[in-house]
Amino acid sequence: MAAFFDMGGYGGFVWPAYAIVAFVMVGLWTMSRRFQRTSSDELAALNPRTRRRQQEPNDET
Amino acid sequence: MSSFIAILSRDLNLAYRQGMDSVMVVMFFVIAVVLFPFGVGPEANILARIAAGVIWVAALLASMLSLERLFDADYEDGSLEILILQPITLEIAVAAKVTAHWLTTGLPLIIAAPVLAILLNLPADGFAVLISALALGTPSLSLIGAIGAALILGARRGGVLLSLLVLPLYIPVLIFGVSAVDAGLGGFPFKSHLLALGGLLLATLALCPWVSASALKQALRS
Amino acid sequence: MIHRFANPTRFVRLADVIQPWAAGMTFLFFVTGLYFGLFASPADYQQGETVRIMYIHVPAAWMALFCYTAMAAACGTALIWKHPLADLAARATAPIGACFTLLALVTGSLWGQPMWGTWWVWDARLTSVLILFFLYLGYMALNNAFDDAERGFKASAILALVGFVNVPIIKFSVDWWNTLHQPASVLKAGGPAIHASMLTPLILMALAFKAYYLWVLLIRMRGEINAMKVRALRMRQVQQADMADKVAAGKVG
């Protein structure tokens, strides 16, 4: 296990690389998701007719 | 052709009457270069080594300085809309304005460059290459810059935005311009670098007026 | 064919179908790719264990180029055919591409330090990818710089097409110039030059990155469609208020 994390002495380079990729990808996904939510809330607030459509199940993916 | 000359002489007249523009650009160029001996120290060897790069980078920034107003004044006062209604093609008008820009900024920079090269101890072999590289490179800078100047019309914080858009596109000119001088100093053949600069100039000459004209049309349509 | 999906409502319906698949593919390929990349593949005889950085570096670099190409294609579509969704697709792609470019640069740097002994070299491949990153930033800045969103779309579309000259330069920089960066070993004539045990995780991770791009792209495009509708509604409200003012003024006068 320790050998796995050590990565032949290169653990200090391999793991930060994977960590940064994970951080950026999860961060971008979260921000995109938040953007979608806020924009759809904004739209619903502006247009009362769409308010019911927002609650359809297909919004949940 | 007559419309090209008409627009060119109009822009040159305007620049001449406002007077200060070319002087300001050259002053910026000189001051920016003069900062380097303070920054890296006055050692002649180091200055001679970096002279070509410093002069090129300063020329890049200086020629970008006056780009913001290339189309802006005409856009604000509505003469761009009159220009678009004229029977001449907009590409010719853009080419004329770019030529005027080069004559009022690029050319003074080329004239000022040898003095700065002396201040930075550029070896004598480098002068001719530096001048010819600048002569081939600065028109490309004006041409590429015209695209940026057309794209930012009506934008918020246009000046800062312009530098963000244009500087990455300037990098090829910078690379070949500096490597030509370095090759000349090292006693290597520098013709291929100058040919590359000439090729860049031809490519930008063919593409940039066309792209800036379509950017101008977009700006006026909205 | 293009105009069948021009309708935003129809696009959202299509996105509803694709999005769960994209999400599932992303997880599937990431899990298998990470398994093969971190556990079930040998260390390289030259690079040692650092070869595992390649399984994220190479897909990120591919996606950086792919996203720019897709963005430029969308921009061209928007300018030529005035396709309403193409502007939104380009705008939605830009931040994803910028993230992939940044990841390619950072992971490459983390690989370069132990292998080349330096975090960064100014060779043609690295420099041109850095310029690609600046082009993404310039595109996004220009896109957001106008009060009129439409003008931002069109101006940045022209910039994206101009910047496209950089893509072939990046692709062929390792062949044209004698660089420190190694030449292509997967996508080349005569088949890939790397062993199957390393090709498997590389391909799986590349597919994972691609599925992730599709997934996030769909999320962002829904957001952009909402934002576009919000702009249109606000515009209509302003116009209605204007009309009401005029009518009121007419009655008074």
Coordinates of C-alpha atoms in Angstrom, one line a residue, chain B:
Chain B
M1 CA -7.1 53.3 -55.3
S2 CA -8.1 56.9 -55.1
S3 CA -10.4 56.2 -52.2
F4 CA -7.5 54.4 -50.5
I5 CA -5.3 57.5 -50.9
A6 CA -8.2 59.7 -49.8
I7 CA -8.7 57.8 -46.5
L8 CA -5.0 57.5 -46.0
S9 CA -4.4 61.2 -46.4
R10 CA -7.4 62.0 -44.2
D11 CA -6.1 59.9 -41.4
L12 CA -2.6 61.2 -41.7
N13 CA -4.0 64.7 -41.7
L14 CA -5.9 64.0 -38.5
A15 CA -2.9 62.5 -36.9
Y16 CA -0.7 65.4 -37.9
R17 CA -3.2 67.9 -36.6
Q18 CA -3.6 66.1 -33.3
G19 CA 0.2 65.9 -33.4
M20 CA 1.0 64.2 -30.2
D21 CA 0.1 60.6 -31.1
S22 CA 3.3 59.6 -32.8
V23 CA 5.4 61.4 -30.3
M24 CA 3.6 59.7 -27.4
V25 CA 4.2 56.3 -28.9
V26 CA 7.9 56.9 -29.5
M27 CA 8.2 58.3 -26.0
F28 CA 6.6 55.2 -24.5
F29 CA 8.9 53.1 -26.6
V30 CA 12.0 54.9 -25.4
I31 CA 11.0 55.0 -21.8
A32 CA 10.0 51.3 -21.7
V33 CA 13.4 50.3 -23.2
V34 CA 15.3 52.7 -20.9
L35 CA 13.7 51.0 -17.9
F36 CA 15.6 47.8 -18.6
P37 CA 19.1 48.9 -17.7
F38 CA 17.7 49.9 -14.3
G39 CA 15.9 46.6 -14.0
V40 CA 18.6 44.2 -15.0
G41 CA 21.6 46.3 -14.2
P42 CA 23.9 48.3 -16.5
E43 CA 26.3 45.5 -17.4
A44 CA 27.1 45.9 -21.1
N45 CA 27.2 42.2 -21.9
I46 CA 23.8 41.4 -20.5
L47 CA 22.3 44.4 -22.2
A48 CA 23.8 43.5 -25.5
R49 CA 22.4 40.0 -25.1
I50 CA 18.9 41.1 -24.4
A51 CA 18.8 44.2 -26.6
A52 CA 16.9 42.6 -29.5
G53 CA 14.3 41.1 -27.3
V54 CA 13.8 44.2 -25.3
I55 CA 13.4 46.4 -28.3
W56 CA 11.0 44.0 -29.9
V57 CA 8.8 43.7 -26.8
A58 CA 8.7 47.4 -26.3
A59 CA 7.9 48.0 -30.0
L60 CA 5.0 45.4 -29.6
L61 CA 3.6 47.2 -26.6
A62 CA 4.1 50.7 -28.2
S63 CA 2.3 49.8 -31.4
M64 CA -0.5 48.3 -29.4
L65 CA -0.9 51.5 -27.4
S66 CA -2.5 53.5 -30.2
L67 CA -4.5 50.7 -31.6
E68 CA -7.6 51.3 -29.4
R69 CA -8.3 54.5 -31.3
L70 CA -7.8 53.0 -34.8
F71 CA -11.5 52.7 -35.4
D72 CA -12.9 54.0 -32.2
A73 CA -13.1 57.7 -33.1
D74 CA -14.8 56.9 -36.4
Y75 CA -17.1 54.5 -34.7
E76 CA -18.1 57.1 -32.1
D77 CA -18.7 60.0 -34.4
G78 CA -20.5 57.9 -37.0
S79 CA -18.1 58.3 -39.9
L80 CA -17.6 54.6 -40.0
E81 CA -21.3 54.2 -40.9
I82 CA -20.8 56.7 -43.7
L83 CA -17.7 54.8 -44.8
I84 CA -19.7 51.6 -45.0
L85 CA -22.2 53.2 -47.3
Q86 CA -19.5 54.4 -49.7
P87 CA -19.2 52.5 -53.0
I88 CA -15.7 51.4 -52.0
T89 CA -15.1 48.0 -50.3
L90 CA -14.6 48.2 -46.6
E91 CA -11.4 46.1 -46.9
I92 CA -9.7 48.9 -48.9
A93 CA -10.8 51.4 -46.2
V94 CA -9.4 49.1 -43.5
A95 CA -6.1 48.7 -45.4
A96 CA -5.9 52.5 -45.8
K97 CA -6.5 53.1 -42.1
V98 CA -3.9 50.4 -41.1
T99 CA -1.4 52.0 -43.5
A100 CA -1.9 55.3 -41.7
H101 CA -1.5 53.6 -38.4
W102 CA 1.7 52.0 -39.4
L103 CA 3.1 55.3 -40.9
T104 CA 2.3 57.1 -37.6
T105 CA 3.4 54.5 -35.2
G106 CA 5.5 51.7 -36.8
L107 CA 7.7 53.9 -38.9
P108 CA 8.7 56.2 -35.9
L109 CA 9.5 53.1 -33.9
I110 CA 11.8 51.9 -36.7
I111 CA 13.5 55.3 -36.8
A112 CA 13.9 55.3 -33.0
A113 CA 15.1 51.8 -32.7
P114 CA 18.8 52.3 -33.7
V115 CA 19.3 54.9 -31.0
L116 CA 17.9 52.6 -28.4
A117 CA 20.1 49.8 -29.8
I118 CA 23.1 52.0 -29.2
L119 CA 22.0 52.6 -25.6
L120 CA 21.7 48.9 -25.0
N121 CA 25.1 48.1 -26.6
L122 CA 23.7 46.0 -29.4
P123 CA 26.8 44.9 -31.5
A124 CA 27.2 46.5 -34.9
D125 CA 26.3 43.4 -36.8
G126 CA 22.8 43.5 -35.4
F127 CA 21.7 46.9 -36.6
A128 CA 20.9 46.1 -40.2
V129 CA 19.0 42.9 -39.2
L130 CA 17.1 44.7 -36.5
I131 CA 15.9 47.4 -38.8
S132 CA 14.9 45.1 -41.6
A133 CA 13.2 42.8 -39.1
L134 CA 11.3 45.7 -37.6
A135 CA 10.5 47.0 -41.1
L136 CA 9.0 43.6 -42.0
G137 CA 7.4 42.9 -38.6
T138 CA 5.7 46.1 -37.6
P139 CA 3.3 46.2 -40.5
S140 CA 2.1 42.8 -39.4
L141 CA 1.6 44.1 -35.9
S142 CA -0.6 46.9 -37.3
L143 CA -2.6 44.5 -39.4
I144 CA -3.2 42.0 -36.7
G145 CA -4.0 44.8 -34.3
A146 CA -6.7 46.1 -36.6
I147 CA -8.7 42.9 -36.0
G148 CA -8.5 43.5 -32.3
A149 CA -9.4 47.1 -32.7
A150 CA -12.4 46.2 -34.7
L151 CA -13.6 43.5 -32.3
I152 CA -13.6 45.7 -29.2
L153 CA -15.8 48.5 -30.7
G154 CA -18.5 49.2 -28.1
A155 CA -17.0 46.9 -25.5
R156 CA -16.5 47.7 -21.8
R157 CA -12.9 48.3 -20.8
G158 CA -11.8 48.0 -24.5
G159 CA -8.2 49.0 -24.0
V160 CA -7.3 46.2 -21.5
L161 CA -9.4 43.7 -23.5
L162 CA -7.5 44.7 -26.7
S163 CA -4.1 43.8 -25.2
L164 CA -5.5 40.4 -24.0
L165 CA -6.8 39.7 -27.5
V166 CA -3.9 41.0 -29.6
L167 CA -0.7 40.1 -27.6
P168 CA -1.1 36.3 -28.0
L169 CA -1.5 36.8 -31.8
Y170 CA 1.7 39.0 -31.8
I171 CA 3.9 36.2 -30.5
P172 CA 4.9 34.6 -33.9
V173 CA 6.1 38.0 -35.1
L174 CA 8.1 38.5 -31.9
I175 CA 9.6 35.0 -32.2
F176 CA 10.9 35.5 -35.8
G177 CA 11.9 39.1 -35.2
V178 CA 14.1 38.3 -32.3
S179 CA 15.5 35.1 -33.7
A180 CA 16.5 37.0 -36.9
V181 CA 18.6 39.5 -34.8
D182 CA 20.0 36.7 -32.7
A183 CA 21.1 34.8 -35.8
G184 CA 22.7 37.9 -37.2
L185 CA 24.6 38.5 -34.0
G186 CA 25.8 34.9 -33.9
G187 CA 27.0 35.0 -37.4
F188 CA 24.4 32.6 -38.7
P189 CA 22.4 33.1 -41.8
F190 CA 19.4 35.2 -40.9
K191 CA 17.7 35.3 -44.3
S192 CA 15.2 32.5 -43.4
H193 CA 14.0 34.3 -40.3
L194 CA 13.4 37.5 -42.4
L195 CA 11.7 35.4 -45.0
A196 CA 9.4 34.0 -42.3
L197 CA 8.6 37.5 -41.2
G198 CA 7.9 38.4 -44.8
G199 CA 5.6 35.4 -45.1
L200 CA 3.8 36.5 -42.0
L201 CA 3.4 39.9 -43.5
L202 CA 1.9 38.5 -46.7
A203 CA -0.4 36.3 -44.8
T204 CA -1.6 39.0 -42.5
L205 CA -1.9 41.4 -45.5
A206 CA -4.2 38.9 -47.2
L207 CA -6.3 38.0 -44.2
C208 CA -6.4 40.8 -41.7
P209 CA -8.2 43.6 -43.7
W210 CA -10.8 41.1 -44.7
V211 CA -11.4 39.8 -41.1
S212 CA -11.3 43.3 -39.6
A213 CA -13.8 44.5 -42.2
S214 CA -16.2 41.7 -41.3
A215 CA -15.7 42.5 -37.6
L216 CA -16.5 46.2 -38.4
K217 CA -19.7 45.2 -40.2
Q218 CA -20.7 43.1 -37.2
A219 CA -20.0 46.1 -34.9
L220 CA -22.2 48.4 -37.0
R221 CA -25.0 46.0 -37.4
S222 CA -25.7 45.7 -33.7

